[in-house]
Amino acid sequence: MFNRKLVDCFATELKYHDHQNEDLTFGGMVHFGCGANVLRIKEDDSKIWHKEPRTQLVLLIMGILITGTILTAPSHRYWGTFSGEPLPPPPPPPRPHVPPRPAEDMLFDKLAIIFPINNNTDMQFYRNTWMRSYLHPVCDWDEPGCKIVCNRTSTYRTLDQKTFCFTRAIKNYRDTEFFIKLDDDSFVDKDYVAGLLKTYSGWHKPVYISDHTRLRGYGEKDPLRHVRYGNGKFYMFNDQLVRCVDTDYTYEGSRNEDAVFGAMVTSGCGEENVEYIQEDDNKIWHKKYESKNKYIDLAHIKNH
């Protein structure tokens, strides 16, 4: 051990012949560089160990103790390997950290978007939107991605039967509180839907959200005359309405599918018992999406 003053004076340019012990060389650098001006202090050998058997013995004992501790530790299960004892089950792997989900996202867990489709429906477009995880396509025939299958070819004149098909199917849904029926040439704002979910969650009455109108009917005896129904581009309703809607409603001929749904609601739930909520048309786009620098034709090809 030495100080800075010794470093400043020792002879780093010392020259000598043949190879010398490194400690002797250092001593020579001190002697010829600093001379008799060095304060030499004797070390306490009782505090310093170097190549002594006592030190080696202490290290050996420490190694044996540490190794034994590791081998007999239950968490390592080495002892059972040597003794033939059955090994305890390994500890379960640590659970991966899952960050908590935003409360708003959890609202959508109880939403199903009922989405009647046909051969012209561009599912790729809708699966790349916020609706991807909530889409329940209603198909004529079974195919990948279909949630509801009607097993009949639909045309424009038979869409009322497709409405009966998906309404009967959703009566069997158990963990869904809200439903949106959306045409495949329409689009709806996610924040708007989130607000509706917050507002009407746990509502005690059947809720029916749309741009409602009344059917004029085809005569005094028409069962659909003056029925109140929502615009088919978008209507949203809760499970309370699903429970009471009349899926056995009857009428003659082919009728507008959205008016038929309204009649099923009136027949099963009673118009006076339903909460009819006017939609915000600024949050729903039909046939075209137009906002700022975007213009999208949502009905480029007619579906029927």
PDB file of C-alpha atoms in Angstrom:
ATOM      1  CA  MET A   1       0.000   0.000   0.000  1.00  0.00           C
ATOM      2  CA  PHE A   2       1.404   3.418  -0.921  1.00  0.00           C
ATOM      3  CA  ASN A   3       0.326   7.002  -1.354  1.00  0.00           C
ATOM      4  CA  ARG A   4       0.287   9.527  -4.179  1.00  0.00           C
ATOM      5  CA  LYS A   5       3.597  11.194  -3.139  1.00  0.00           C
ATOM      6  CA  LEU A   6       5.406   7.893  -3.744  1.00  0.00           C
ATOM      7  CA  VAL A   7       3.838   7.635  -7.195  1.00  0.00           C
ATOM      8  CA  ASP A   8       5.124  11.109  -8.052  1.00  0.00           C
ATOM      9  CA  CYS A   9       8.767  10.245  -7.268  1.00  0.00           C
ATOM     10  CA  PHE A  10       9.425   6.643  -8.227  1.00  0.00           C
ATOM     11  CA  ALA A  11      11.614   5.923 -11.261  1.00  0.00           C
ATOM     12  CA  THR A  12       9.415   4.550 -14.059  1.00  0.00           C
ATOM     13  CA  GLU A  13      12.403   4.642 -16.453  1.00  0.00           C
ATOM     14  CA  LEU A  14      14.462   2.193 -14.354  1.00  0.00           C
ATOM     15  CA  LYS A  15      16.548  -0.111 -16.544  1.00  0.00           C
ATOM     16  CA  TYR A  16      18.029  -3.481 -15.609  1.00  0.00           C
ATOM     17  CA  HIS A  17      19.320  -6.648 -17.203  1.00  0.00           C
ATOM     18  CA  ASP A  18      17.431  -9.931 -17.356  1.00  0.00           C
ATOM     19  CA  HIS A  19      13.956 -10.653 -16.067  1.00  0.00           C
ATOM     20  CA  GLN A  20      13.323  -9.641 -12.445  1.00  0.00           C
ATOM     21  CA  ASN A  21      10.663 -10.370  -9.867  1.00  0.00           C
ATOM     22  CA  GLU A  22       7.894  -7.793 -10.233  1.00  0.00           C
ATOM     23  CA  ASP A  23       7.942  -6.877  -6.545  1.00  0.00           C
ATOM     24  CA  LEU A  24      11.763  -6.410  -6.615  1.00  0.00           C
ATOM     25  CA  THR A  25      11.378  -4.239  -9.699  1.00  0.00           C
ATOM     26  CA  PHE A  26       8.816  -2.050  -7.938  1.00  0.00           C
ATOM     27  CA  GLY A  27      11.146  -1.716  -4.932  1.00  0.00           C
ATOM     28  CA  GLY A  28      13.973  -0.647  -7.256  1.00  0.00           C
ATOM     29  CA  MET A  29      11.762   2.016  -8.826  1.00  0.00           C
ATOM     30  CA  VAL A  30      11.050   3.368  -5.331  1.00  0.00           C
ATOM     31  CA  HIS A  31      14.710   3.190  -4.202  1.00  0.00           C
ATOM     32  CA  PHE A  32      16.236   4.929  -7.216  1.00  0.00           C
ATOM     33  CA  GLY A  33      13.397   7.418  -7.639  1.00  0.00           C
ATOM     34  CA  CYS A  34      12.577   8.436  -4.080  1.00  0.00           C
ATOM     35  CA  GLY A  35      15.765   7.468  -2.194  1.00  0.00           C
ATOM     36  CA  ALA A  36      15.838   7.670   1.611  1.00  0.00           C
ATOM     37  CA  ASN A  37      12.819   9.976   1.720  1.00  0.00           C
ATOM     38  CA  VAL A  38      10.368   7.051   1.933  1.00  0.00           C
ATOM     39  CA  LEU A  39       8.568   6.186   5.150  1.00  0.00           C
ATOM     40  CA  ARG A  40       8.544   2.401   5.253  1.00  0.00           C
ATOM     41  CA  ILE A  41       5.908   0.888   7.570  1.00  0.00           C
ATOM     42  CA  LYS A  42       5.738  -2.792   8.551  1.00  0.00           C
ATOM     43  CA  GLU A  43       2.421  -4.465   7.741  1.00  0.00           C
ATOM     44  CA  ASP A  44       0.470  -6.552  10.257  1.00  0.00           C
ATOM     45  CA  ASP A  45       0.763 -10.089   8.855  1.00  0.00           C
ATOM     46  CA  SER A  46      -1.982 -11.299  11.190  1.00  0.00           C
ATOM     47  CA  LYS A  47      -4.423  -9.303   9.073  1.00  0.00           C
ATOM     48  CA  ILE A  48      -3.202 -10.492   5.686  1.00  0.00           C
ATOM     49  CA  TRP A  49      -3.333 -14.052   4.364  1.00  0.00           C
ATOM     50  CA  HIS A  50      -1.339 -15.351   1.476  1.00  0.00           C
ATOM     51  CA  LYS A  51      -0.942 -19.003   0.449  1.00  0.00           C
ATOM     52  CA  GLU A  52      -1.095 -20.248   4.038  1.00  0.00           C
ATOM     53  CA  PRO A  53      -2.601 -23.694   4.800  1.00  0.00           C
ATOM     54  CA  ARG A  54      -4.888 -22.123   7.403  1.00  0.00           C
ATOM     55  CA  THR A  55      -6.491 -19.925   4.788  1.00  0.00           C
ATOM     56  CA  GLN A  56      -6.942 -22.809   2.381  1.00  0.00           C
ATOM     57  CA  LEU A  57      -8.583 -24.885   5.113  1.00  0.00           C
ATOM     58  CA  VAL A  58     -11.030 -22.117   5.943  1.00  0.00           C
ATOM     59  CA  LEU A  59     -11.958 -21.760   2.268  1.00  0.00           C
ATOM     60  CA  LEU A  60     -12.412 -25.536   1.943  1.00  0.00           C
ATOM     61  CA  ILE A  61     -14.739 -25.672   4.955  1.00  0.00           C
ATOM     62  CA  MET A  62     -16.759 -22.759   3.620  1.00  0.00           C
ATOM     63  CA  GLY A  63     -17.092 -24.474   0.245  1.00  0.00           C
ATOM     64  CA  ILE A  64     -18.352 -27.701   1.879  1.00  0.00           C
ATOM     65  CA  LEU A  65     -20.947 -25.816   3.924  1.00  0.00           C
ATOM     66  CA  ILE A  66     -22.251 -23.839   0.957  1.00  0.00           C
ATOM     67  CA  THR A  67     -22.420 -26.921  -1.285  1.00  0.00           C
ATOM     68  CA  GLY A  68     -24.279 -28.894   1.382  1.00  0.00           C
ATOM     69  CA  THR A  69     -26.776 -26.101   1.852  1.00  0.00           C
ATOM     70  CA  ILE A  70     -27.506 -26.019  -1.870  1.00  0.00           C
ATOM     71  CA  LEU A  71     -27.827 -29.809  -2.189  1.00  0.00           C
ATOM     72  CA  THR A  72     -30.238 -30.132   0.730  1.00  0.00           C
ATOM     73  CA  ALA A  73     -32.386 -27.098  -0.093  1.00  0.00           C
ATOM     74  CA  PRO A  74     -35.980 -28.203  -0.867  1.00  0.00           C
ATOM     75  CA  SER A  75     -36.256 -25.655  -3.629  1.00  0.00           C
ATOM     76  CA  HIS A  76     -33.442 -27.364  -5.601  1.00  0.00           C
ATOM     77  CA  ARG A  77     -34.663 -30.951  -5.042  1.00  0.00           C
ATOM     78  CA  TYR A  78     -31.117 -32.426  -5.341  1.00  0.00           C
ATOM     79  CA  TRP A  79     -31.255 -34.592  -2.200  1.00  0.00           C
ATOM     80  CA  GLY A  80     -34.142 -36.659  -3.480  1.00  0.00           C
ATOM     81  CA  THR A  81     -32.125 -37.445  -6.593  1.00  0.00           C
ATOM     82  CA  PHE A  82     -29.346 -39.060  -4.527  1.00  0.00           C
ATOM     83  CA  SER A  83     -31.513 -40.781  -1.893  1.00  0.00           C
ATOM     84  CA  GLY A  84     -34.149 -42.191  -4.243  1.00  0.00           C
ATOM     85  CA  GLU A  85     -36.940 -40.304  -2.531  1.00  0.00           C
ATOM     86  CA  PRO A  86     -39.776 -39.075  -4.772  1.00  0.00           C
ATOM     87  CA  LEU A  87     -39.211 -35.547  -5.913  1.00  0.00           C
ATOM     88  CA  PRO A  88     -41.684 -32.902  -4.764  1.00  0.00           C
ATOM     89  CA  PRO A  89     -43.666 -31.199  -7.537  1.00  0.00           C
ATOM     90  CA  PRO A  90     -41.896 -28.208  -9.039  1.00  0.00           C
ATOM     91  CA  PRO A  91     -43.155 -24.815  -7.943  1.00  0.00           C
ATOM     92  CA  PRO A  92     -45.691 -23.239 -10.314  1.00  0.00           C
ATOM     93  CA  PRO A  93     -44.212 -20.814 -12.838  1.00  0.00           C
ATOM     94  CA  PRO A  94     -44.672 -17.163 -11.985  1.00  0.00           C
ATOM     95  CA  ARG A  95     -47.844 -15.682 -13.411  1.00  0.00           C
ATOM     96  CA  PRO A  96     -47.166 -13.186 -16.191  1.00  0.00           C
ATOM     97  CA  HIS A  97     -47.999  -9.634 -15.336  1.00  0.00           C
ATOM     98  CA  VAL A  98     -51.232  -8.580 -17.004  1.00  0.00           C
ATOM     99  CA  PRO A  99     -51.820  -4.844 -16.879  1.00  0.00           C
ATOM    100  CA  PRO A 100     -55.326  -3.880 -15.784  1.00  0.00           C
ATOM    101  CA  ARG A 101     -57.719  -3.145 -18.626  1.00  0.00           C
ATOM    102  CA  PRO A 102     -59.308   0.281 -18.875  1.00  0.00           C
ATOM    103  CA  ALA A 103     -62.835   0.305 -17.442  1.00  0.00           C
ATOM    104  CA  GLU A 104     -64.202   1.614 -20.741  1.00  0.00           C
ATOM    105  CA  ASP A 105     -62.814  -1.356 -22.668  1.00  0.00           C
ATOM    106  CA  MET A 106     -64.449  -3.733 -20.199  1.00  0.00           C
ATOM    107  CA  LEU A 107     -67.834  -2.210 -21.078  1.00  0.00           C
ATOM    108  CA  PHE A 108     -67.543  -3.725 -24.543  1.00  0.00           C
ATOM    109  CA  ASP A 109     -67.217  -7.253 -23.121  1.00  0.00           C
ATOM    110  CA  LYS A 110     -71.019  -7.359 -22.861  1.00  0.00           C
ATOM    111  CA  LEU A 111     -71.643  -6.146 -26.436  1.00  0.00           C
ATOM    112  CA  ALA A 112     -72.482  -8.169 -29.551  1.00  0.00           C
ATOM    113  CA  ILE A 113     -72.757  -6.515 -32.966  1.00  0.00           C
ATOM    114  CA  ILE A 114     -75.298  -8.461 -34.998  1.00  0.00           C
ATOM    115  CA  PHE A 115     -74.080  -8.156 -38.551  1.00  0.00           C
ATOM    116  CA  PRO A 116     -76.115  -9.719 -41.390  1.00  0.00           C
ATOM    117  CA  ILE A 117     -73.820 -10.435 -44.337  1.00  0.00           C
ATOM    118  CA  ASN A 118     -73.850 -11.910 -47.849  1.00  0.00           C
ATOM    119  CA  ASN A 119     -71.347 -12.606 -50.603  1.00  0.00           C
ATOM    120  CA  ASN A 120     -70.718  -8.909 -51.250  1.00  0.00           C
ATOM    121  CA  THR A 121     -69.955  -7.991 -47.645  1.00  0.00           C
ATOM    122  CA  ASP A 122     -66.363  -6.840 -47.118  1.00  0.00           C
ATOM    123  CA  MET A 123     -65.526  -8.507 -43.810  1.00  0.00           C
ATOM    124  CA  GLN A 124     -61.867  -7.469 -44.109  1.00  0.00           C
ATOM    125  CA  PHE A 125     -62.870  -3.813 -43.761  1.00  0.00           C
ATOM    126  CA  TYR A 126     -64.912  -4.362 -40.611  1.00  0.00           C
ATOM    127  CA  ARG A 127     -62.370  -6.713 -39.026  1.00  0.00           C
ATOM    128  CA  ASN A 128     -59.810  -3.926 -39.275  1.00  0.00           C
ATOM    129  CA  THR A 129     -61.993  -1.531 -37.298  1.00  0.00           C
ATOM    130  CA  TRP A 130     -62.727  -1.253 -33.549  1.00  0.00           C
ATOM    131  CA  MET A 131     -65.686  -3.602 -34.066  1.00  0.00           C
ATOM    132  CA  ARG A 132     -63.485  -6.610 -34.855  1.00  0.00           C
ATOM    133  CA  SER A 133     -63.814  -8.392 -31.492  1.00  0.00           C
ATOM    134  CA  TYR A 134     -67.557  -7.797 -31.161  1.00  0.00           C
ATOM    135  CA  LEU A 135     -68.817  -8.783 -34.613  1.00  0.00           C
ATOM    136  CA  HIS A 136     -71.361 -11.591 -34.769  1.00  0.00           C
ATOM    137  CA  PRO A 137     -71.834 -12.168 -38.511  1.00  0.00           C
ATOM    138  CA  VAL A 138     -75.218 -13.563 -39.500  1.00  0.00           C
ATOM    139  CA  CYS A 139     -74.617 -15.859 -42.489  1.00  0.00           C
ATOM    140  CA  ASP A 140     -76.873 -17.642 -44.926  1.00  0.00           C
ATOM    141  CA  TRP A 141     -74.697 -20.768 -44.766  1.00  0.00           C
ATOM    142  CA  ASP A 142     -71.958 -21.881 -42.408  1.00  0.00           C
ATOM    143  CA  GLU A 143     -68.508 -20.514 -43.212  1.00  0.00           C
ATOM    144  CA  PRO A 144     -65.413 -19.453 -41.235  1.00  0.00           C
ATOM    145  CA  GLY A 145     -66.116 -16.566 -38.875  1.00  0.00           C
ATOM    146  CA  CYS A 146     -69.889 -16.964 -38.771  1.00  0.00           C
ATOM    147  CA  LYS A 147     -71.518 -16.695 -35.343  1.00  0.00           C
ATOM    148  CA  ILE A 148     -75.152 -17.142 -36.462  1.00  0.00           C
ATOM    149  CA  VAL A 149     -76.099 -19.386 -39.393  1.00  0.00           C
ATOM    150  CA  CYS A 150     -79.595 -19.284 -40.920  1.00  0.00           C
ATOM    151  CA  ASN A 151     -79.199 -22.184 -43.407  1.00  0.00           C
ATOM    152  CA  ARG A 152     -81.121 -20.496 -46.196  1.00  0.00           C
ATOM    153  CA  THR A 153     -80.174 -18.165 -49.036  1.00  0.00           C
ATOM    154  CA  SER A 154     -81.426 -14.671 -48.377  1.00  0.00           C
ATOM    155  CA  THR A 155     -82.504 -12.068 -50.892  1.00  0.00           C
ATOM    156  CA  TYR A 156     -83.736  -8.528 -50.420  1.00  0.00           C
ATOM    157  CA  ARG A 157     -87.307  -9.857 -50.198  1.00  0.00           C
ATOM    158  CA  THR A 158     -86.456 -12.429 -47.524  1.00  0.00           C
ATOM    159  CA  LEU A 159     -84.434 -10.292 -45.110  1.00  0.00           C
ATOM    160  CA  ASP A 160     -87.343 -10.400 -42.672  1.00  0.00           C
ATOM    161  CA  GLN A 161     -86.683 -14.123 -42.262  1.00  0.00           C
ATOM    162  CA  LYS A 162     -83.040 -13.390 -41.565  1.00  0.00           C
ATOM    163  CA  THR A 163     -84.220 -11.026 -38.822  1.00  0.00           C
ATOM    164  CA  PHE A 164     -86.235 -13.831 -37.245  1.00  0.00           C
ATOM    165  CA  CYS A 165     -83.167 -16.056 -37.531  1.00  0.00           C
ATOM    166  CA  PHE A 166     -80.769 -13.824 -35.588  1.00  0.00           C
ATOM    167  CA  THR A 167     -83.409 -12.763 -33.039  1.00  0.00           C
ATOM    168  CA  ARG A 168     -84.113 -16.364 -32.122  1.00  0.00           C
ATOM    169  CA  ALA A 169     -80.372 -17.024 -31.900  1.00  0.00           C
ATOM    170  CA  ILE A 170     -79.594 -14.161 -29.522  1.00  0.00           C
ATOM    171  CA  LYS A 171     -82.305 -15.302 -27.122  1.00  0.00           C
ATOM    172  CA  ASN A 172     -79.794 -18.008 -26.179  1.00  0.00           C
ATOM    173  CA  TYR A 173     -77.008 -15.510 -25.390  1.00  0.00           C
ATOM    174  CA  ARG A 174     -76.345 -15.461 -21.651  1.00  0.00           C
ATOM    175  CA  ASP A 175     -73.425 -13.082 -21.061  1.00  0.00           C
ATOM    176  CA  THR A 176     -74.404 -10.246 -23.391  1.00  0.00           C
ATOM    177  CA  GLU A 177     -76.236  -7.163 -22.139  1.00  0.00           C
ATOM    178  CA  PHE A 178     -76.291  -5.053 -25.310  1.00  0.00           C
ATOM    179  CA  PHE A 179     -76.787  -5.763 -28.984  1.00  0.00           C
ATOM    180  CA  ILE A 180     -76.254  -3.586 -32.044  1.00  0.00           C
ATOM    181  CA  LYS A 181     -77.831  -4.580 -35.311  1.00  0.00           C
ATOM    182  CA  LEU A 182     -75.703  -2.944 -38.017  1.00  0.00           C
ATOM    183  CA  ASP A 183     -76.091  -3.009 -41.789  1.00  0.00           C
ATOM    184  CA  ASP A 184     -72.961  -3.899 -43.739  1.00  0.00           C
ATOM    185  CA  ASP A 185     -72.988  -0.473 -45.417  1.00  0.00           C
ATOM    186  CA  SER A 186     -72.909   1.392 -42.090  1.00  0.00           C
ATOM    187  CA  PHE A 187     -70.352   2.452 -39.499  1.00  0.00           C
ATOM    188  CA  VAL A 188     -70.703   3.740 -35.913  1.00  0.00           C
ATOM    189  CA  ASP A 189     -68.407   5.754 -33.658  1.00  0.00           C
ATOM    190  CA  LYS A 190     -66.823   3.756 -30.817  1.00  0.00           C
ATOM    191  CA  ASP A 191     -66.924   6.575 -28.242  1.00  0.00           C
ATOM    192  CA  TYR A 192     -70.618   7.063 -28.957  1.00  0.00           C
ATOM    193  CA  VAL A 193     -71.300   3.383 -28.326  1.00  0.00           C
ATOM    194  CA  ALA A 194     -69.212   3.499 -25.126  1.00  0.00           C
ATOM    195  CA  GLY A 195     -71.343   6.370 -23.869  1.00  0.00           C
ATOM    196  CA  LEU A 196     -74.540   4.416 -24.543  1.00  0.00           C
ATOM    197  CA  LEU A 197     -73.142   1.377 -22.729  1.00  0.00           C
ATOM    198  CA  LYS A 198     -72.312   3.497 -19.681  1.00  0.00           C
ATOM    199  CA  THR A 199     -75.672   5.251 -19.667  1.00  0.00           C
ATOM    200  CA  TYR A 200     -77.978   2.268 -20.086  1.00  0.00           C
ATOM    201  CA  SER A 201     -76.045  -0.514 -18.362  1.00  0.00           C
ATOM    202  CA  GLY A 202     -78.328  -2.188 -15.823  1.00  0.00           C
ATOM    203  CA  TRP A 203     -81.418  -0.401 -17.174  1.00  0.00           C
ATOM    204  CA  HIS A 204     -84.583  -1.837 -15.694  1.00  0.00           C
ATOM    205  CA  LYS A 205     -86.666  -1.525 -18.902  1.00  0.00           C
ATOM    206  CA  PRO A 206     -86.248  -2.740 -22.478  1.00  0.00           C
ATOM    207  CA  VAL A 207     -84.106  -0.167 -24.314  1.00  0.00           C
ATOM    208  CA  TYR A 208     -84.391   0.388 -28.083  1.00  0.00           C
ATOM    209  CA  ILE A 209     -82.013   2.991 -29.575  1.00  0.00           C
ATOM    210  CA  SER A 210     -82.380   4.046 -33.215  1.00  0.00           C
ATOM    211  CA  ASP A 211     -83.898   6.618 -35.546  1.00  0.00           C
ATOM    212  CA  HIS A 212     -87.486   5.472 -35.030  1.00  0.00           C
ATOM    213  CA  THR A 213     -90.419   5.941 -37.356  1.00  0.00           C
ATOM    214  CA  ARG A 214     -93.881   4.443 -37.863  1.00  0.00           C
ATOM    215  CA  LEU A 215     -94.943   2.168 -40.680  1.00  0.00           C
ATOM    216  CA  ARG A 216     -97.973   3.421 -42.576  1.00  0.00           C
ATOM    217  CA  GLY A 217     -99.054  -0.110 -43.380  1.00  0.00           C
ATOM    218  CA  TYR A 218    -101.011  -1.598 -46.247  1.00  0.00           C
ATOM    219  CA  GLY A 219    -104.548  -1.298 -44.943  1.00  0.00           C
ATOM    220  CA  GLU A 220    -106.588  -1.181 -41.767  1.00  0.00           C
ATOM    221  CA  LYS A 221    -106.164  -4.905 -41.156  1.00  0.00           C
ATOM    222  CA  ASP A 222    -102.418  -4.923 -41.703  1.00  0.00           C
ATOM    223  CA  PRO A 223    -100.810  -6.278 -38.460  1.00  0.00           C
ATOM    224  CA  LEU A 224     -97.794  -4.003 -39.004  1.00  0.00           C
ATOM    225  CA  ARG A 225     -99.855  -0.826 -39.473  1.00  0.00           C
ATOM    226  CA  HIS A 226     -98.444   2.082 -37.402  1.00  0.00           C
ATOM    227  CA  VAL A 227     -95.781  -0.138 -35.841  1.00  0.00           C
ATOM    228  CA  ARG A 228     -92.869   1.794 -34.357  1.00  0.00           C
ATOM    229  CA  TYR A 229     -89.473   0.601 -35.544  1.00  0.00           C
ATOM    230  CA  GLY A 230     -85.853   1.681 -35.901  1.00  0.00           C
ATOM    231  CA  ASN A 231     -83.838   2.443 -39.014  1.00  0.00           C
ATOM    232  CA  GLY A 232     -82.020  -0.723 -40.036  1.00  0.00           C
ATOM    233  CA  LYS A 233     -78.659   0.936 -40.595  1.00  0.00           C
ATOM    234  CA  PHE A 234     -78.256   0.920 -36.803  1.00  0.00           C
ATOM    235  CA  TYR A 235     -80.343  -0.074 -33.860  1.00  0.00           C
ATOM    236  CA  MET A 236     -79.123  -0.952 -30.397  1.00  0.00           C
ATOM    237  CA  PHE A 237     -81.077  -2.733 -27.690  1.00  0.00           C
ATOM    238  CA  ASN A 238     -80.512  -4.426 -24.348  1.00  0.00           C
ATOM    239  CA  ASP A 239     -81.042  -7.925 -23.003  1.00  0.00           C
ATOM    240  CA  GLN A 240     -84.294  -6.833 -21.339  1.00  0.00           C
ATOM    241  CA  LEU A 241     -85.753  -6.303 -24.787  1.00  0.00           C
ATOM    242  CA  VAL A 242     -84.379  -9.623 -26.065  1.00  0.00           C
ATOM    243  CA  ARG A 243     -86.158 -11.463 -23.260  1.00  0.00           C
ATOM    244  CA  CYS A 244     -89.588 -10.153 -24.230  1.00  0.00           C
ATOM    245  CA  VAL A 245     -89.354  -9.797 -28.031  1.00  0.00           C
ATOM    246  CA  ASP A 246     -91.889 -12.027 -29.827  1.00  0.00           C
ATOM    247  CA  THR A 247     -90.039 -14.402 -32.170  1.00  0.00           C
ATOM    248  CA  ASP A 248     -93.322 -16.151 -33.070  1.00  0.00           C
ATOM    249  CA  TYR A 249     -94.915 -13.021 -34.508  1.00  0.00           C
ATOM    250  CA  THR A 250     -96.898 -13.750 -37.696  1.00  0.00           C
ATOM    251  CA  TYR A 251     -98.005 -11.722 -40.709  1.00  0.00           C
ATOM    252  CA  GLU A 252     -98.578 -12.343 -44.395  1.00  0.00           C
ATOM    253  CA  GLY A 253     -96.220 -11.746 -47.272  1.00  0.00           C
ATOM    254  CA  SER A 254     -92.713 -10.319 -47.355  1.00  0.00           C
ATOM    255  CA  ARG A 255     -92.167  -7.187 -45.304  1.00  0.00           C
ATOM    256  CA  ASN A 256     -89.439  -4.711 -44.403  1.00  0.00           C
ATOM    257  CA  GLU A 257     -87.128  -6.538 -41.991  1.00  0.00           C
ATOM    258  CA  ASP A 258     -86.677  -3.564 -39.664  1.00  0.00           C
ATOM    259  CA  ALA A 259     -90.427  -2.996 -39.400  1.00  0.00           C
ATOM    260  CA  VAL A 260     -90.801  -6.690 -38.625  1.00  0.00           C
ATOM    261  CA  PHE A 261     -88.322  -6.363 -35.743  1.00  0.00           C
ATOM    262  CA  GLY A 262     -90.266  -3.360 -34.439  1.00  0.00           C
ATOM    263  CA  ALA A 263     -93.476  -5.396 -34.613  1.00  0.00           C
ATOM    264  CA  MET A 264     -91.820  -8.244 -32.709  1.00  0.00           C
ATOM    265  CA  VAL A 265     -90.864  -5.728 -30.006  1.00  0.00           C
ATOM    266  CA  THR A 266     -94.368  -4.237 -29.808  1.00  0.00           C
ATOM    267  CA  SER A 267     -96.038  -7.649 -29.777  1.00  0.00           C
ATOM    268  CA  GLY A 268     -93.790  -9.186 -27.120  1.00  0.00           C
ATOM    269  CA  CYS A 269     -92.790  -6.235 -24.931  1.00  0.00           C
ATOM    270  CA  GLY A 270     -95.594  -3.713 -25.441  1.00  0.00           C
ATOM    271  CA  GLU A 271     -94.735  -0.293 -26.848  1.00  0.00           C
ATOM    272  CA  GLU A 272     -95.621   1.383 -23.551  1.00  0.00           C
ATOM    273  CA  ASN A 273     -92.998  -0.701 -21.715  1.00  0.00           C
ATOM    274  CA  VAL A 274     -90.087   0.078 -24.034  1.00  0.00           C
ATOM    275  CA  GLU A 275     -87.645   2.980 -23.657  1.00  0.00           C
ATOM    276  CA  TYR A 276     -87.310   4.348 -27.214  1.00  0.00           C
ATOM    277  CA  ILE A 277     -84.103   6.413 -27.463  1.00  0.00           C
ATOM    278  CA  GLN A 278     -83.317   8.660 -30.441  1.00  0.00           C
ATOM    279  CA  GLU A 279     -79.900   7.933 -31.935  1.00  0.00           C
ATOM    280  CA  ASP A 280     -77.298  10.614 -32.697  1.00  0.00           C
ATOM    281  CA  ASP A 281     -77.013  10.558 -36.492  1.00  0.00           C
ATOM    282  CA  ASN A 282     -73.752  12.516 -36.297  1.00  0.00           C
ATOM    283  CA  LYS A 283     -72.114   9.389 -34.876  1.00  0.00           C
ATOM    284  CA  ILE A 284     -73.501   6.919 -37.412  1.00  0.00           C
ATOM    285  CA  TRP A 285     -72.574   6.764 -41.092  1.00  0.00           C
ATOM    286  CA  HIS A 286     -74.696   5.042 -43.736  1.00  0.00           C
ATOM    287  CA  LYS A 287     -73.580   4.259 -47.277  1.00  0.00           C
ATOM    288  CA  LYS A 288     -70.732   6.760 -47.056  1.00  0.00           C
ATOM    289  CA  TYR A 289     -68.188   7.855 -44.467  1.00  0.00           C
ATOM    290  CA  GLU A 290     -67.103  11.462 -44.807  1.00  0.00           C
ATOM    291  CA  SER A 291     -64.918  13.239 -42.233  1.00  0.00           C
ATOM    292  CA  LYS A 292     -62.018  15.700 -42.658  1.00  0.00           C
ATOM    293  CA  ASN A 293     -59.648  14.206 -45.274  1.00  0.00           C
ATOM    294  CA  LYS A 294     -61.496  10.866 -45.562  1.00  0.00           C
ATOM    295  CA  TYR A 295     -64.283   9.861 -47.918  1.00  0.00           C
ATOM    296  CA  ILE A 296     -65.242   6.179 -48.041  1.00  0.00           C
ATOM    297  CA  ASP A 297     -68.016   4.673 -50.135  1.00  0.00           C
ATOM    298  CA  LEU A 298     -69.550   2.074 -47.794  1.00  0.00           C
ATOM    299  CA  ALA A 299     -72.009   0.812 -50.419  1.00  0.00           C
ATOM    300  CA  HIS A 300     -69.865   0.536 -53.540  1.00  0.00           C
ATOM    301  CA  ILE A 301     -71.645  -2.677 -54.554  1.00  0.00           C
ATOM    302  CA  LYS A 302     -75.311  -3.275 -53.842  1.00  0.00           C
ATOM    303  CA  ASN A 303     -75.815  -6.313 -51.668  1.00  0.00           C
ATOM    304  CA  HIS A 304     -79.040  -7.606 -53.144  1.00  0.00           C
TER     305      HIS A 304
END
